[in-house]
XYZ file of C-alpha atoms in Angstrom:
401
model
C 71.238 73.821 85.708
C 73.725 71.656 84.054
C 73.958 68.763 81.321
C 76.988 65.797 82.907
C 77.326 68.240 85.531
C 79.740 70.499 82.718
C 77.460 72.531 80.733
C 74.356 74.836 80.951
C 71.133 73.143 79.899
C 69.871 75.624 77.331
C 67.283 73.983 76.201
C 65.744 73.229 79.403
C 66.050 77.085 79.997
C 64.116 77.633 76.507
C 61.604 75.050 77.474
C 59.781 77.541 79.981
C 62.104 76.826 83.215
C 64.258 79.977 82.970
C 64.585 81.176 86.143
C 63.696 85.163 86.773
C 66.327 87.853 87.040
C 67.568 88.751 90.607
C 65.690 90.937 92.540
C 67.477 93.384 95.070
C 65.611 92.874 98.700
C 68.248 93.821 101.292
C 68.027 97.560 102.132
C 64.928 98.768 101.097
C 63.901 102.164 100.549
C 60.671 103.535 102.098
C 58.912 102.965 98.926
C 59.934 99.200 98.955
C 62.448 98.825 96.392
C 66.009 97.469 97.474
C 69.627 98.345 97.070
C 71.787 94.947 97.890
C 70.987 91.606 96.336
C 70.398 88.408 97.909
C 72.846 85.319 97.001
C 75.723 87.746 95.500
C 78.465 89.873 96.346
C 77.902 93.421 96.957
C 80.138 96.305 97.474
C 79.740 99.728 99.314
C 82.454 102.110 98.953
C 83.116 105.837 99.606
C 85.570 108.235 101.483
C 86.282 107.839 105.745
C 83.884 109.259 107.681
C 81.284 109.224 105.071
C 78.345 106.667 106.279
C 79.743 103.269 104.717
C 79.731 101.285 108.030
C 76.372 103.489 109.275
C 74.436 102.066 106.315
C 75.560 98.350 105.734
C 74.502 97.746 109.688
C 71.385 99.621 108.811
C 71.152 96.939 106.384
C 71.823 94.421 109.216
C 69.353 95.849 111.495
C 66.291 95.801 108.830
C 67.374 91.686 108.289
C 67.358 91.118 111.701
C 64.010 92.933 112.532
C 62.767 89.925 109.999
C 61.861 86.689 111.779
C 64.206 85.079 109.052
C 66.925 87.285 109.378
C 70.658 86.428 110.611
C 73.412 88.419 110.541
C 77.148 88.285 110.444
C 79.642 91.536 110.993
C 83.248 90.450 110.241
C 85.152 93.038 111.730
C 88.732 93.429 109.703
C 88.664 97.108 110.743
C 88.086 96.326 114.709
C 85.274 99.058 115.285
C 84.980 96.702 118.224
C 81.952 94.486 119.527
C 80.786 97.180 121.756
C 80.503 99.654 118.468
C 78.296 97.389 116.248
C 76.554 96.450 119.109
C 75.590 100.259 119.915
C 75.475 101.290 116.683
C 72.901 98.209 115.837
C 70.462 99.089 119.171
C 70.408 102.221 117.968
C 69.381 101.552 114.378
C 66.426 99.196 115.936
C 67.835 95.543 115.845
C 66.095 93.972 119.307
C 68.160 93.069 121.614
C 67.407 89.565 122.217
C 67.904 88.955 119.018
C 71.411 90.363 118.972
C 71.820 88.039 121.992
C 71.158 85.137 120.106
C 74.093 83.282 118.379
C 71.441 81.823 115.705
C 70.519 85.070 114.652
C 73.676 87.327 115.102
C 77.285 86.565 114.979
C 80.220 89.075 115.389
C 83.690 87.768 114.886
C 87.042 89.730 114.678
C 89.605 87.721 113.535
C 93.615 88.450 113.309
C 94.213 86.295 110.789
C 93.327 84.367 107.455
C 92.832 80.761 109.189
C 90.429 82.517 111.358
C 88.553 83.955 108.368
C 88.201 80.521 107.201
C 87.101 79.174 110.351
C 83.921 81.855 110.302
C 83.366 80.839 106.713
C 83.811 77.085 107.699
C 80.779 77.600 110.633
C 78.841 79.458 107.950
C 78.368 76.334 105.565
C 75.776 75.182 108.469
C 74.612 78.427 110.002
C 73.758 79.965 106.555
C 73.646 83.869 107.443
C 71.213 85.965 105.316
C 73.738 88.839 105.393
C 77.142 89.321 105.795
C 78.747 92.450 106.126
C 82.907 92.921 105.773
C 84.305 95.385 107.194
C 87.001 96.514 105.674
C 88.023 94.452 102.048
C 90.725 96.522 101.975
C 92.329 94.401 105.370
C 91.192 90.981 103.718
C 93.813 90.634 101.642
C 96.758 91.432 103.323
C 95.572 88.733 106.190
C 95.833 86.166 103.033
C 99.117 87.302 103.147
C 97.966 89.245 99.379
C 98.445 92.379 97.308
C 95.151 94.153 97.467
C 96.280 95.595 94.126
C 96.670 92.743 92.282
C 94.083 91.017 90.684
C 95.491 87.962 90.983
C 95.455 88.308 94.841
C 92.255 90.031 95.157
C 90.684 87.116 93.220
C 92.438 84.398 94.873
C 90.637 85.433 98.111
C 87.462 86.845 96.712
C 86.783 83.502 95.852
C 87.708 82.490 99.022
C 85.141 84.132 101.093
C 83.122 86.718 99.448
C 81.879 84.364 96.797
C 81.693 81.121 99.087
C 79.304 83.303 101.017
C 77.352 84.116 98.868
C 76.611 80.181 97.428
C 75.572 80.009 100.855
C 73.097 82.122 99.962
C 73.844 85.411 101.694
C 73.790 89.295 101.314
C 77.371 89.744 100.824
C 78.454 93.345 101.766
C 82.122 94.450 101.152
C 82.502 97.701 102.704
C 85.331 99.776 100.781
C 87.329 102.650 100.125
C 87.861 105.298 97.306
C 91.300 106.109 96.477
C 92.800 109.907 97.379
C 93.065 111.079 93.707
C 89.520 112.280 92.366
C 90.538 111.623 88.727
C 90.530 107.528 90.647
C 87.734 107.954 92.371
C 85.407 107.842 89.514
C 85.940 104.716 88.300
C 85.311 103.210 92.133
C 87.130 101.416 94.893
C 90.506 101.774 95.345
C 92.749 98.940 94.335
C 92.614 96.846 91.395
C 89.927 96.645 89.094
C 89.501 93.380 89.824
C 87.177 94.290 92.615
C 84.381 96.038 90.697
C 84.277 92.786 87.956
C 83.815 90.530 91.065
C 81.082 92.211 92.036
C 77.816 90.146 91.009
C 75.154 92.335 92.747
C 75.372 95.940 93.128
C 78.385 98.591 93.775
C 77.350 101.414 95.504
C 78.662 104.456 95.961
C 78.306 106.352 99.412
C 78.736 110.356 99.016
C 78.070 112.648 102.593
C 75.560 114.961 101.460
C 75.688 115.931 105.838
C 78.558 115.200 107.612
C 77.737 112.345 110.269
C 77.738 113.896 113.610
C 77.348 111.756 117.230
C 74.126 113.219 118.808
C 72.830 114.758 115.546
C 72.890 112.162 113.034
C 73.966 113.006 108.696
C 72.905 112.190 105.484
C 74.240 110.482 102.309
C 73.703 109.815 98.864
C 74.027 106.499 97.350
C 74.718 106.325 93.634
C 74.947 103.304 91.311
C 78.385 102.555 90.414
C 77.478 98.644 88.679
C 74.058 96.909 88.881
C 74.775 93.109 87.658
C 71.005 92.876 87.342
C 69.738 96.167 86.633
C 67.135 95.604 89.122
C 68.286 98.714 91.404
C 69.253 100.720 88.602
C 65.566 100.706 87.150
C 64.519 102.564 89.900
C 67.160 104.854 90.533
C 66.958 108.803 89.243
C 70.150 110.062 86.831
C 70.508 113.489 87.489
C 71.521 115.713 84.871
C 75.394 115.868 84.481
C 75.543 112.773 86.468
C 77.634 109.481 85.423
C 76.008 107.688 88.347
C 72.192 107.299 88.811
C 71.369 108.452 92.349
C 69.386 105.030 94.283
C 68.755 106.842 97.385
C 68.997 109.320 100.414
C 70.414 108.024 103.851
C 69.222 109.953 106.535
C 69.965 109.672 110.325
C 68.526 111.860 113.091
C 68.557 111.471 117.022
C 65.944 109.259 118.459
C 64.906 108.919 121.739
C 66.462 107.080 124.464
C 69.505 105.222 122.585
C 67.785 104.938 119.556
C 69.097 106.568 115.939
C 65.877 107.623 113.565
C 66.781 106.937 110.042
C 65.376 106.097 107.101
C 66.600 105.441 103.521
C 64.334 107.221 100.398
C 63.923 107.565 96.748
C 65.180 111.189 95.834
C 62.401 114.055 95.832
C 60.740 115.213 92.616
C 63.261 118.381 91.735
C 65.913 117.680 93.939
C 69.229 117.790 92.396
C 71.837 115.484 93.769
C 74.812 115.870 90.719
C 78.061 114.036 92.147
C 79.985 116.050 95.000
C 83.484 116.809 95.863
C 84.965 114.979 98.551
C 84.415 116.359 101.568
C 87.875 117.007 102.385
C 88.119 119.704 99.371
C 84.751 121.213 99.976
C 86.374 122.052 103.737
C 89.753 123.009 102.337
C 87.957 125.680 100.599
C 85.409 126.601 103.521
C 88.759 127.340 105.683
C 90.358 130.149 102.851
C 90.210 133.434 103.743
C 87.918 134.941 102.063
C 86.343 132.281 100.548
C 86.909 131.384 96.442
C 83.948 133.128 94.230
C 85.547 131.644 90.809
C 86.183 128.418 89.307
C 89.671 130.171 88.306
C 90.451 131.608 92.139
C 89.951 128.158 92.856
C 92.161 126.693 90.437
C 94.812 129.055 91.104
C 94.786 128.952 94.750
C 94.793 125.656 95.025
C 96.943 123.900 92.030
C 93.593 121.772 91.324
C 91.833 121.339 87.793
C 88.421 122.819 86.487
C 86.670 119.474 87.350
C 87.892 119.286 90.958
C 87.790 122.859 91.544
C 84.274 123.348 89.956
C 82.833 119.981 92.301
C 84.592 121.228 95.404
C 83.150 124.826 94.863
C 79.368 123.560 94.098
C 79.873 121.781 97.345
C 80.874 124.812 99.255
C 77.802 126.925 98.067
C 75.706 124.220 98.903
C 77.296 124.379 102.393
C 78.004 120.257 102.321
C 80.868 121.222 104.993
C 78.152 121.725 108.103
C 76.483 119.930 110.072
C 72.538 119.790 109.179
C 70.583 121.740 111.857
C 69.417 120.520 114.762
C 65.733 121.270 115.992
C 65.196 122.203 119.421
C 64.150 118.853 121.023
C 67.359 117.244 119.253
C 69.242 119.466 120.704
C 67.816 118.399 124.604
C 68.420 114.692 123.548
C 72.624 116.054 122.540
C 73.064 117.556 125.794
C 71.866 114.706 127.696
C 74.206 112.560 126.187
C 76.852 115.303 126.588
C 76.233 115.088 130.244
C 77.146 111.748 130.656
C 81.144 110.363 130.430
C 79.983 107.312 127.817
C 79.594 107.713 123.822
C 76.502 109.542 122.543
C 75.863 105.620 121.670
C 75.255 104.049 124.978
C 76.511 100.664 125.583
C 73.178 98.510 125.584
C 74.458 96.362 128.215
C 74.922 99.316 130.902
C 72.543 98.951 134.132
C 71.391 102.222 133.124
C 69.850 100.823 129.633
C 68.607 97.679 131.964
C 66.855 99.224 133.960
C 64.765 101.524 131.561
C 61.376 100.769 131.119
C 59.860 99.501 128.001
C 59.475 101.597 124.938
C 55.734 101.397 125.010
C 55.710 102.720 128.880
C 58.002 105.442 127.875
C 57.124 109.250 126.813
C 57.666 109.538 123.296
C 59.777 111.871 122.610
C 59.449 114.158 118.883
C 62.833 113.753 116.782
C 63.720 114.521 113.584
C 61.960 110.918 111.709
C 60.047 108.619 112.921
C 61.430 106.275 115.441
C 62.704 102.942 115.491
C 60.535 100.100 115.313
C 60.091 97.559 118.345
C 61.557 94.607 118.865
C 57.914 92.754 117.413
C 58.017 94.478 114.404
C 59.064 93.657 111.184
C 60.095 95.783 107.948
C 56.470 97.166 106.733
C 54.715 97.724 109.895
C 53.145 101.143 111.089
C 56.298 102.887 111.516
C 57.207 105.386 108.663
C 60.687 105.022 108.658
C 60.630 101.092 108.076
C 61.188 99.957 104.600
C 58.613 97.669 103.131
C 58.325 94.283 103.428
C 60.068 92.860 100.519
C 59.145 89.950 98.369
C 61.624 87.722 99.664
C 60.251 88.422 103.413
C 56.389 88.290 102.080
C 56.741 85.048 100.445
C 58.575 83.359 103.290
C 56.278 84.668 105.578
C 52.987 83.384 103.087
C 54.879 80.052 102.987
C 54.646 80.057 106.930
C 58.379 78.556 106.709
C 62.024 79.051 108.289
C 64.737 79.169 106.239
C-alpha cells in the first residue's frame, strides 16, 4: 500500500486496514502448525546427508496432495528427474498429478539464461512452492561469488525474491560450512544469505542417519523467523540457542511408499543441539571409545564445545541407524532382491501393473502410511498434517487459485 506509488500509506494502515502478520502454512506438523511461509523466501540448511532435500520435497508432496497445489523442483544439484520423481511417489504426491505440467514442473538447467527462462514461465504459471536445490550452485551459474554479498544479492533478487512476488513457497536448500565454530551462525557463505531470508531459516540436524529401506529422523531448529509465527510454537530446550520446531521422521511403507510424518517435540524429550555427524562417528571408530570431555580433547586436537557435542552424540548413539522392526525388515529385503534403488522408478511396468492401493494388503510399517491420491492434508490418515488455513479458506471459497 503506497501514497504516488513511493511511500507507505500509514495512515491508511492506522485507519483499521493493516493487514495481519504472515502465517507459516507450508509444512505442517501433525498438530497443524507450519514451518515455511507462503509469499517469502525460505531457507533450509544443514550438513550432506542429513535430510535437507528429504524434507523440502516432503514439503512438495503435502502442496501437491492439495487441489491448489503446484510445484516446482529446480534442480542445480542434478539429483536427476528420476530421483525427485521416486523420492516424491514415495512421500505420497499422486501420480497423475506429478504427470501434469500445471501442477508439477521439474527443470535442470546448466546455466543462468535458463534459470531465467523457468522464472520467465513462472510469471504465468504461478507455482505455490518452489524448491532450489542447491543455492550454493546458483550463484556461480550467474557467473557470482557465493561469498560475496554483493553477488549473492544481485541474484537473490533475481530469482528467489521474484518468486516469491509471484506468490510462492520459496525453499533454498543449503549448506553449513565445515568449521563448527561457523556453523552456528548458519549457512555457509556470506551473511548476506540469512538477511535475505524473509520467512523462516531452518536448521536440519540428523537425529537418525537416513538409511534407503529403513528411513531416519531429523530435528529442525529455528535459526530466523521473520514473522515469529513458527517460532511461537516451537520448544527451546535448555542450553539451546535454537528453539527446536519439529521432528522429521521417515520409516518404510509399503509397496514404494516412504511413511513419514513431521511432529511437535514430546513433553520431556530433550533435543539440545548435536555434533555433526561426522565427529560423533570419528569418535564411535576410536579404540576404545573416549569416556572424558578431556580424552576427547586430547585425542583429537578439538575444543571443550566440539568435543563435549560430539561426545553427547556418541552416548546417545546418533551414529546408528534406528532399529528396524521385523516387518520393515521383510519390506528391506525385498527391495534388496531386486537390481533397482530401494526407491523404485514409478514409471517401471512393475509399478504399472500393481493394483490399486485400496485392493492391496496393507502392510504394518513403522507410521502410518501415505495418503491416496484423493486425499488431501487433514484427512483420516495420521501421518498427514492438517489442513492449514490457507488450504481451508480456499477450499470454503470453492475457488482456484
Amino acid at each position: 500500500m503506497t501514497v504516488h506509488g513511493t511511500y507507505a500509506d500509514i495512515a491508511g494502515l492506522f485507519s483499521g486496514t493493516l493487514p495481519a502478520s504472515p502465517e507459516p502454512d507450508f509444512l505442517t506438523r501433525l498438530d497443524g502448525h507450519g514451518l515455511l511461509y507462503g509469499e517469502a523466501v525460505n531457507s533450509v540448511f544443514g550438513e550432506p546427508e542429513g535430510g535437507k532435500t528429504w524434507l523440502s520435497l516432503a514439503a512438495i508432496a503435502e502442496e501437491l496432495r492439495s487441489p491448489v497445489g503446484r510445484g516446482l523442483f529446480l534442480d542445480l544439484d542434478h539429483n536427476g528427474v528420476r530421483s525427485v520423481a521416486n523420492r516424491l511417489v514415495g512421500l505420497g504426491a499422486p501420480r497423475q498429478v506429478l504427470a501434469d505440467p500445471q501442477r508439477f514442473r521439474y527443470a535442470e538447467p546448466e546455466g543462468s539464461n535458463e534459470v531465467m527462462a523457468v522464472v520467465a514461465d513462472c510469471e504465468e504459471w504461478r507455482p505455490t512452492i518452489v524448491v532450489i536445490d542447491s543455492v550454493g550452485e546458483l550463484v556461480p551459474l550467474f557467473r557470482g561469488d557465493s561469498n560475496s554479498s554483493d553477488d549473492y544479492t544481485r541474484v537473490h533478487r533475481q530469482v528467489a525474491t521474484r518468486l516469491a512476488k509471484l506468490g510462492a513457497c520459496v525453499v533454498l536448500i543449503d549448506h553449513v560450512s565445515k568449521s563448527t565454530e561457523s556453523q552456528r551462525y548458519g549457512a555457509t557463505g556470506t551473511g548476506a544469505k540469512r538477511r535475505a531470508i524473509d520467512g523462516a531459516a531452518l536448521r536440519v540436524r540428523i537425529r537418525s542417519p537416513f538409511t534407503p529401506g529403513r528411513g531416519g529422523s531429523a530435528v529442525i531448529t529455528v535459526n530466523k523467523d521473520r514473522h515469529g509465527g513458527v517460532r511461537e510454537h516451537a520448544h527451546l530446550d535448555e542450553g539451546s540457542k535454537e528453539p527446536t520446531a519439529g521432528i522429521f521422521e521417515m520409516g518404510v511403507g509399503d509397496g514404494s511408499s516412504i511413511a513419514w510424518k513431521l511432529r511437535a517435540p514430546l513433553a520431556g524429550e530433550r533435543l539440545s543441539e548435536s555434533a555433526p555427524l561426522a565427529d560423533v562417528t570419528a569418535l564411535a571408530a576410536l579404540d576404545p571409545q573416549p569416556e572424558t570431555v578431556r580424552d576427547v580433547k586430547e585425542r583429537m586436537g578439538w575444543g571443550s564445545n566440539r568435543a563435549n557435542a560430539a561426545l553427547k552424540g556418541l552416548r546417545a548413539g546418533e551414529h546408528l541407524t534406528i532399529p528396524v522392526p521385523e516387518e520393515q525388515e521383510r519390506n528391506t529385503e525385498r527391495a534388496a532382491d531386486t537390481s533397482c534403488s530401494p526407491f523404485p522408478d514409478p514409471y517401471t511396468q512393475e509399478q504399472r501393473n500393481t493394483p490399486d492401493q485400496h485392493e492391496q494388503e496393507t502392510v504394518p510399517h513403522a507410521f502410518p502410511a501415505a495418503t491416496t491420491e484423493t486425499q488431501v492434508p487433514g484427512d483420516v490418515t495420521e501421518n498427514t498434517p492438517g489442513l492449514t488455513p490457507r488450504v481451508l479458506e480456499i477450499l470454503g471459497k470453492g475457488h482456484q487459485r
